[in-house]
Amino acid sequence: MEIQETLVNTVGSAPLEATTSSNLVRPETLGRDDFLRILLTQLQNQDPISPIEDREFIAQLAQFSSLEQMTNLSREFASLSRHINAGQLYQLLGKRVELLVNNQPVTGTISGVTTGSNPQIEIAGSYYNPEDITKIMK
């Protein structure tokens, strides 16, 4: 029971160090599914003579709720960041830029922008990573 309580108390904190049978240590993070599994295991294996206290159970459910809300916020912030980045790229349409690609300078006018998880800029029919832009000209 102590191991389960320790694991439950580490959810949402720094990565947990897990030791494998070969004594290798690798960092792992616990997610909401892990939290629910631990909580259910704890409830299934509790001492029937001394069951988990309501106060402790409510605190663990509050932790789970907080974890779920943080996960949702993280997902929404990632989406917002993609939209902001796409908006910034659209502002570059028609601008002349210089990029550094494979340590070679490439200069041209941005004629197109792609969005999604891997946004690209189009210059003379070729697509480039916007992070490679080193200079923006008029």
C-alpha positions as a Markdown table, in Angstrom:
| # | Residue | x | y | z |
|---|---|---|---|---|
| 1 | Met | 0.0 | 0.0 | 0.0 |
| 2 | Glu | 2.9 | 2.4 | 0.7 |
| 3 | Ile | 4.2 | 2.0 | -2.8 |
| 4 | Gln | 0.8 | 2.9 | -4.3 |
| 5 | Glu | 0.5 | 5.9 | -2.0 |
| 6 | Thr | 4.0 | 7.1 | -3.0 |
| 7 | Leu | 3.1 | 6.7 | -6.7 |
| 8 | Val | -0.2 | 8.6 | -6.3 |
| 9 | Asn | 1.6 | 11.4 | -4.5 |
| 10 | Thr | 4.1 | 11.8 | -7.4 |
| 11 | Val | 1.5 | 12.4 | -10.1 |
| 12 | Gly | 2.0 | 15.9 | -11.5 |
| 13 | Ser | 5.4 | 16.3 | -10.0 |
| 14 | Ala | 8.9 | 15.7 | -11.4 |
| 15 | Pro | 9.4 | 12.6 | -13.5 |
| 16 | Leu | 9.5 | 9.4 | -11.4 |
| 17 | Glu | 12.8 | 7.4 | -11.5 |
| 18 | Ala | 11.9 | 3.7 | -12.1 |
| 19 | Thr | 14.5 | 1.0 | -11.6 |
| 20 | Thr | 14.3 | -2.0 | -13.9 |
| 21 | Ser | 15.5 | -5.5 | -13.0 |
| 22 | Ser | 18.9 | -4.8 | -14.7 |
| 23 | Asn | 19.4 | -1.8 | -12.3 |
| 24 | Leu | 19.0 | 0.7 | -15.1 |
| 25 | Val | 17.3 | 3.9 | -14.1 |
| 26 | Arg | 15.1 | 5.7 | -16.6 |
| 27 | Pro | 12.7 | 8.6 | -16.1 |
| 28 | Glu | 9.0 | 8.0 | -16.6 |
| 29 | Thr | 6.1 | 10.3 | -16.2 |
| 30 | Leu | 2.7 | 9.2 | -14.9 |
| 31 | Gly | -0.4 | 10.2 | -16.9 |
| 32 | Arg | -4.1 | 10.2 | -16.1 |
| 33 | Asp | -4.6 | 6.6 | -17.0 |
| 34 | Asp | -1.7 | 5.6 | -14.7 |
| 35 | Phe | -3.3 | 7.7 | -11.9 |
| 36 | Leu | -6.7 | 6.0 | -12.3 |
| 37 | Arg | -5.0 | 2.5 | -12.4 |
| 38 | Ile | -3.2 | 3.3 | -9.2 |
| 39 | Leu | -6.3 | 4.7 | -7.5 |
| 40 | Leu | -8.4 | 1.7 | -8.5 |
| 41 | Thr | -5.7 | -0.8 | -7.4 |
| 42 | Gln | -5.5 | 1.1 | -4.1 |
| 43 | Leu | -9.3 | 0.8 | -3.6 |
| 44 | Gln | -9.4 | -2.9 | -4.6 |
| 45 | Asn | -6.6 | -3.8 | -2.2 |
| 46 | Gln | -7.5 | -1.6 | 0.8 |
| 47 | Asp | -7.8 | -3.2 | 4.2 |
| 48 | Pro | -11.6 | -3.9 | 4.7 |
| 49 | Ile | -11.1 | -3.3 | 8.5 |
| 50 | Ser | -9.5 | 0.1 | 7.9 |
| 51 | Pro | -10.7 | 1.4 | 4.5 |
| 52 | Ile | -9.4 | 4.5 | 2.9 |
| 53 | Glu | -10.7 | 7.7 | 4.6 |
| 54 | Asp | -13.2 | 9.9 | 2.7 |
| 55 | Arg | -10.9 | 12.9 | 3.2 |
| 56 | Glu | -7.9 | 11.1 | 1.6 |
| 57 | Phe | -10.1 | 9.7 | -1.2 |
| 58 | Ile | -11.5 | 13.2 | -2.0 |
| 59 | Ala | -7.9 | 14.6 | -2.0 |
| 60 | Gln | -6.8 | 12.0 | -4.5 |
| 61 | Leu | -9.8 | 12.7 | -6.8 |
| 62 | Ala | -9.0 | 16.4 | -6.6 |
| 63 | Gln | -5.5 | 15.6 | -7.7 |
| 64 | Phe | -6.9 | 13.6 | -10.6 |
| 65 | Ser | -9.2 | 16.5 | -11.6 |
| 66 | Ser | -6.3 | 18.9 | -11.5 |
| 67 | Leu | -4.2 | 16.6 | -13.6 |
| 68 | Glu | -7.0 | 16.3 | -16.2 |
| 69 | Gln | -7.4 | 20.1 | -16.3 |
| 70 | Met | -3.7 | 20.7 | -16.8 |
| 71 | Thr | -3.7 | 18.1 | -19.6 |
| 72 | Asn | -6.5 | 19.9 | -21.3 |
| 73 | Leu | -4.8 | 23.3 | -20.9 |
| 74 | Ser | -1.6 | 22.0 | -22.3 |
| 75 | Arg | -3.5 | 20.7 | -25.4 |
| 76 | Glu | -5.3 | 24.0 | -25.9 |
| 77 | Phe | -2.0 | 26.0 | -25.5 |
| 78 | Ala | -0.4 | 23.9 | -28.1 |
| 79 | Ser | -3.3 | 24.5 | -30.5 |
| 80 | Leu | -3.2 | 28.2 | -29.8 |
| 81 | Ser | 0.6 | 28.3 | -30.4 |
| 82 | Arg | 0.1 | 26.6 | -33.8 |
| 83 | His | -2.5 | 29.2 | -34.8 |
| 84 | Ile | -0.3 | 32.1 | -33.7 |
| 85 | Asn | 2.7 | 30.7 | -35.6 |
| 86 | Ala | 0.5 | 30.2 | -38.7 |
| 87 | Gly | -0.7 | 33.9 | -38.4 |
| 88 | Gln | 2.9 | 35.1 | -38.2 |
| 89 | Leu | 3.8 | 33.1 | -41.3 |
| 90 | Tyr | 0.9 | 34.6 | -43.2 |
| 91 | Gln | 2.3 | 38.0 | -42.5 |
| 92 | Leu | 5.5 | 37.0 | -44.3 |
| 93 | Leu | 3.6 | 36.3 | -47.6 |
| 94 | Gly | 5.2 | 38.4 | -50.4 |
| 95 | Lys | 8.2 | 39.3 | -48.2 |
| 96 | Arg | 11.8 | 38.7 | -49.4 |
| 97 | Val | 13.7 | 36.5 | -47.0 |
| 98 | Glu | 17.1 | 34.9 | -46.6 |
| 99 | Leu | 17.4 | 31.4 | -45.2 |
| 100 | Leu | 20.3 | 29.3 | -44.2 |
| 101 | Val | 19.7 | 25.8 | -45.6 |
| 102 | Asn | 22.5 | 23.2 | -45.1 |
| 103 | Asn | 24.9 | 26.1 | -44.4 |
| 104 | Gln | 24.0 | 27.7 | -47.7 |
| 105 | Pro | 22.1 | 31.0 | -48.0 |
| 106 | Val | 18.8 | 30.9 | -50.0 |
| 107 | Thr | 17.1 | 34.2 | -50.9 |
| 108 | Gly | 13.7 | 34.6 | -52.3 |
| 109 | Thr | 10.1 | 35.9 | -51.9 |
| 110 | Ile | 7.7 | 33.8 | -49.9 |
| 111 | Ser | 4.8 | 32.9 | -52.2 |
| 112 | Gly | 3.0 | 30.4 | -50.0 |
| 113 | Val | 2.6 | 29.1 | -46.5 |
| 114 | Thr | 1.5 | 25.6 | -45.3 |
| 115 | Thr | 0.1 | 25.1 | -41.8 |
| 116 | Gly | -0.4 | 22.1 | -39.6 |
| 117 | Ser | 2.0 | 20.3 | -37.3 |
| 118 | Asn | 5.0 | 21.1 | -39.6 |
| 119 | Pro | 4.5 | 24.5 | -41.2 |
| 120 | Gln | 6.5 | 25.4 | -44.3 |
| 121 | Ile | 7.1 | 28.4 | -46.4 |
| 122 | Glu | 7.2 | 28.3 | -50.2 |
| 123 | Ile | 9.9 | 30.1 | -52.2 |
| 124 | Ala | 10.2 | 29.5 | -55.9 |
| 125 | Gly | 8.3 | 26.2 | -55.7 |
| 126 | Ser | 10.4 | 24.7 | -52.9 |
| 127 | Tyr | 9.3 | 24.4 | -49.3 |
| 128 | Tyr | 11.5 | 25.4 | -46.3 |
| 129 | Asn | 11.3 | 25.4 | -42.6 |
| 130 | Pro | 10.4 | 28.9 | -41.3 |
| 131 | Glu | 12.9 | 28.4 | -38.5 |
| 132 | Asp | 15.7 | 28.6 | -41.1 |
| 133 | Ile | 14.9 | 32.3 | -41.9 |
| 134 | Thr | 17.9 | 34.5 | -41.0 |
| 135 | Lys | 16.8 | 37.8 | -42.5 |
| 136 | Ile | 13.5 | 39.4 | -43.6 |
| 137 | Met | 13.8 | 42.2 | -46.2 |
| 138 | Lys | 11.2 | 44.7 | -47.7 |
